[in-house]
């Protein structure tokens, strides 16, 4: 069966009933969405801006502090029993992929404990939420959104392309815990900016 590639503005055709052409299947596999995300330099600059504007909220926000243990489990401390099928079998490949990315994250920020790494994840969520809500960049779906968070957390190189398993299952769990809290802080900054503009 031949069909048009489902990626935006792509006119290539796919075969065997596949959704994306060969080029976009590769992008989907590595980046979680068949399009590029916002530039990392832009994300980093807005993260610094938000940290200056909001201050050390990761030390005082009760909602963030209340989900800290669950966030550490989801993103930093994978255990085999977290990835079990309905038949009570452990998904070893998923566990190994996620734990390898967690080890990579720890090695990139050597010497930082769970609390500090969770704060980095929290700030990454606030930054990407701010970029999305302020209209600076619109993501195509939630996986694409989470891929921007991944790119902000990890140092890019050819051997460290975004891993969709980590994005879907580790950052997906973090998304459930942090989406409301990070969104409220991002909206607060946008409201402050709007008030200053109207003065």
CSV table of C-alpha atoms in Angstrom, one decimal:
chain,number,residue,atom,x,y,z
A,1,UNK,CA,0.0,0.0,0.0
A,2,UNK,CA,1.4,3.4,-1.0
A,3,UNK,CA,0.5,6.6,0.8
A,4,UNK,CA,1.8,10.1,1.3
A,5,UNK,CA,4.1,10.7,4.2
A,6,UNK,CA,2.3,12.1,7.2
A,7,UNK,CA,5.0,14.6,8.1
A,8,UNK,CA,4.0,18.2,7.6
A,9,UNK,CA,4.9,19.6,4.1
A,10,UNK,CA,6.5,16.3,3.0
A,11,UNK,CA,5.5,15.0,-0.5
A,12,UNK,CA,7.4,11.7,-0.4
A,13,UNK,CA,5.5,8.5,-0.6
A,14,UNK,CA,5.7,5.5,1.8
A,15,UNK,CA,5.3,1.8,1.1
A,16,UNK,CA,4.0,-1.2,3.1
A,17,UNK,CA,1.4,1.0,4.8
A,18,UNK,CA,4.0,2.9,6.8
A,19,UNK,CA,3.0,6.3,8.2
A,20,UNK,CA,6.2,8.2,7.4
A,21,UNK,CA,8.8,8.1,4.6
A,22,UNK,CA,12.3,6.8,5.4
A,23,UNK,CA,13.8,10.2,6.2
A,24,UNK,CA,10.9,11.1,8.6
A,25,UNK,CA,10.9,7.7,10.2
A,26,UNK,CA,14.5,8.3,11.3
A,27,UNK,CA,13.5,11.7,12.7
A,28,UNK,CA,10.6,10.2,14.5
A,29,UNK,CA,12.7,7.5,16.0
A,30,UNK,CA,15.4,9.9,17.2
A,31,UNK,CA,13.4,13.1,18.0
A,32,UNK,CA,10.0,11.9,18.9
A,33,UNK,CA,8.3,14.0,16.2
A,34,UNK,CA,8.9,14.3,12.4
A,35,UNK,CA,10.0,17.9,12.7
A,36,UNK,CA,12.9,19.8,14.3
A,37,UNK,CA,12.3,21.5,17.7
A,38,UNK,CA,13.1,25.0,18.9
A,39,UNK,CA,16.8,25.9,18.9
A,40,UNK,CA,18.6,24.7,22.0
A,41,UNK,CA,20.4,28.1,22.4
A,42,UNK,CA,17.0,29.8,22.6
A,43,UNK,CA,15.8,27.3,25.2
A,44,UNK,CA,18.9,27.8,27.3
A,45,UNK,CA,18.6,31.6,27.2
A,46,UNK,CA,15.0,31.6,28.2
A,47,UNK,CA,15.8,29.1,31.0
A,48,UNK,CA,18.3,31.6,32.4
A,49,UNK,CA,15.8,34.4,32.0
A,50,UNK,CA,13.1,32.5,33.9
A,51,UNK,CA,15.6,31.5,36.7
A,52,UNK,CA,16.5,35.2,37.2
A,53,UNK,CA,12.8,36.2,37.1
A,54,UNK,CA,11.3,33.6,39.4
A,55,UNK,CA,14.2,32.9,41.7
A,56,UNK,CA,14.9,29.6,43.5
A,57,UNK,CA,11.3,28.4,43.4
A,58,UNK,CA,12.5,24.8,43.3
A,59,UNK,CA,13.4,25.2,47.0
A,60,UNK,CA,10.0,26.7,48.0
A,61,UNK,CA,7.2,25.5,45.7
A,62,UNK,CA,5.2,23.0,47.9
A,63,UNK,CA,3.7,21.3,44.8
A,64,UNK,CA,7.1,20.6,43.3
A,65,UNK,CA,8.5,19.4,46.7
A,66,UNK,CA,5.6,17.1,47.2
A,67,UNK,CA,6.2,15.2,44.0
A,68,UNK,CA,10.0,15.2,44.3
A,69,UNK,CA,10.3,11.5,45.4
A,70,UNK,CA,8.1,10.3,42.5
A,71,UNK,CA,9.9,12.5,40.0
A,72,UNK,CA,13.3,11.0,41.2
A,73,UNK,CA,11.9,7.5,40.8
A,74,UNK,CA,10.5,8.2,37.3
A,75,UNK,CA,13.5,10.0,35.8
A,76,UNK,CA,16.6,9.1,37.8
A,77,UNK,CA,16.1,5.8,39.6
A,78,UNK,CA,14.6,3.2,37.3
A,79,UNK,CA,13.8,-0.2,38.8
A,80,UNK,CA,12.8,-3.3,36.9
A,81,UNK,CA,9.5,-3.6,38.7
A,82,UNK,CA,8.4,-0.3,37.2
A,83,UNK,CA,8.2,-1.8,33.8
A,84,UNK,CA,6.1,-4.9,34.1
A,85,UNK,CA,3.6,-6.2,31.6
A,86,UNK,CA,0.0,-7.4,32.4
A,87,UNK,CA,1.4,-10.9,32.5
A,88,UNK,CA,3.8,-9.8,35.3
A,89,UNK,CA,6.9,-10.1,33.0
A,90,UNK,CA,9.6,-7.4,33.2
A,91,UNK,CA,10.2,-5.4,30.0
A,92,UNK,CA,14.0,-5.7,30.3
A,93,UNK,CA,14.8,-3.8,27.1
A,94,UNK,CA,12.8,-0.8,28.2
A,95,UNK,CA,14.3,-0.8,31.6
A,96,UNK,CA,17.9,-1.0,30.2
A,97,UNK,CA,17.3,1.8,27.7
A,98,UNK,CA,15.8,4.1,30.4
A,99,UNK,CA,18.5,3.3,33.0
A,100,UNK,CA,21.3,3.9,30.5
A,101,UNK,CA,19.9,7.4,29.8
A,102,UNK,CA,19.6,8.0,33.5
A,103,UNK,CA,23.3,7.1,33.9
A,104,UNK,CA,24.1,9.4,31.1
A,105,UNK,CA,22.2,12.3,32.8
A,106,UNK,CA,24.0,11.7,36.1
A,107,UNK,CA,27.4,11.6,34.3
A,108,UNK,CA,26.7,14.9,32.6
A,109,UNK,CA,26.0,16.6,35.9
A,110,UNK,CA,28.5,14.7,38.0
A,111,UNK,CA,28.4,15.4,41.7
A,112,UNK,CA,24.7,16.5,41.7
A,113,UNK,CA,22.2,14.6,43.8
A,114,UNK,CA,18.6,13.6,43.1
A,115,UNK,CA,17.3,16.9,44.4
A,116,UNK,CA,19.5,19.0,42.1
A,117,UNK,CA,18.8,16.9,39.1
A,118,UNK,CA,15.1,17.0,39.7
A,119,UNK,CA,15.3,20.8,39.9
A,120,UNK,CA,17.0,20.8,36.5
A,121,UNK,CA,14.1,18.7,35.1
A,122,UNK,CA,11.6,21.1,36.8
A,123,UNK,CA,13.3,24.2,35.2
A,124,UNK,CA,13.3,22.5,31.8
A,125,UNK,CA,9.6,21.9,32.0
A,126,UNK,CA,9.0,25.6,33.0
A,127,UNK,CA,11.1,26.8,30.1
A,128,UNK,CA,9.5,24.7,27.4
A,129,UNK,CA,6.0,25.6,28.8
A,130,UNK,CA,6.9,29.3,28.7
A,131,UNK,CA,8.2,29.0,25.1
A,132,UNK,CA,4.9,27.2,24.2
A,133,UNK,CA,2.5,29.4,26.1
A,134,UNK,CA,4.1,32.7,24.9
A,135,UNK,CA,3.8,31.6,21.3
A,136,UNK,CA,7.6,31.6,20.6
A,137,UNK,CA,7.3,28.0,19.3
A,138,UNK,CA,4.4,25.7,18.9
A,139,UNK,CA,5.0,21.9,19.3
A,140,UNK,CA,3.0,19.5,17.2
A,141,UNK,CA,2.2,17.1,20.0
A,142,UNK,CA,3.1,16.1,23.6
A,143,UNK,CA,6.0,13.8,22.5
A,144,UNK,CA,7.4,16.7,20.5
A,145,UNK,CA,7.1,18.9,23.6
A,146,UNK,CA,8.9,16.4,25.8
A,147,UNK,CA,11.6,16.0,23.2
A,148,UNK,CA,12.5,19.7,23.7
A,149,UNK,CA,12.8,19.0,27.4
A,150,UNK,CA,15.1,16.1,26.6
A,151,UNK,CA,17.3,18.3,24.3
A,152,UNK,CA,17.5,21.0,27.1
A,153,UNK,CA,18.6,18.4,29.7
A,154,UNK,CA,21.2,16.4,27.6
A,155,UNK,CA,24.3,17.6,25.9
A,156,UNK,CA,23.9,16.9,22.2
A,157,UNK,CA,26.3,14.8,20.2
A,158,UNK,CA,26.0,12.1,17.5
A,159,UNK,CA,25.9,9.2,20.0
A,160,UNK,CA,23.3,10.9,22.2
A,161,UNK,CA,20.3,11.5,20.0
A,162,UNK,CA,17.0,11.8,21.9
A,163,UNK,CA,15.8,8.4,22.9
A,164,UNK,CA,12.0,7.9,22.4
A,165,UNK,CA,11.7,5.2,25.1
A,166,UNK,CA,13.2,7.6,27.8
A,167,UNK,CA,11.0,10.4,26.4
A,168,UNK,CA,7.7,8.5,26.4
A,169,UNK,CA,8.1,6.6,29.7
A,170,UNK,CA,10.4,8.6,32.0
A,171,UNK,CA,9.7,12.2,30.9
A,172,UNK,CA,6.0,11.1,30.2
A,173,UNK,CA,5.7,10.3,33.9
A,174,UNK,CA,7.5,13.5,34.8
A,175,UNK,CA,4.9,15.3,32.6
A,176,UNK,CA,2.0,14.0,34.7
A,177,UNK,CA,3.7,15.2,37.9
A,178,UNK,CA,5.0,18.6,36.7
A,179,UNK,CA,2.7,19.9,33.9
A,180,UNK,CA,0.3,21.8,36.1
A,181,UNK,CA,2.9,23.3,38.4
A,182,UNK,CA,5.3,24.3,35.6
A,183,UNK,CA,2.5,25.7,33.5
A,184,UNK,CA,1.3,27.9,36.4
A,185,UNK,CA,4.8,29.4,36.8
A,186,UNK,CA,5.2,30.0,33.1
A,187,UNK,CA,1.8,31.7,33.0
A,188,UNK,CA,2.8,33.9,36.0
A,189,UNK,CA,5.8,35.2,34.1
A,190,UNK,CA,3.8,35.9,31.0
A,191,UNK,CA,1.2,37.8,33.0
A,192,UNK,CA,3.9,39.9,34.6
A,193,UNK,CA,5.3,40.7,31.2
A,194,UNK,CA,1.9,41.7,29.9
A,195,UNK,CA,1.3,44.0,32.9
A,196,UNK,CA,4.7,45.7,32.4
A,197,UNK,CA,3.8,46.2,28.7
A,198,UNK,CA,0.5,47.9,29.6
A,199,UNK,CA,2.0,50.3,32.1
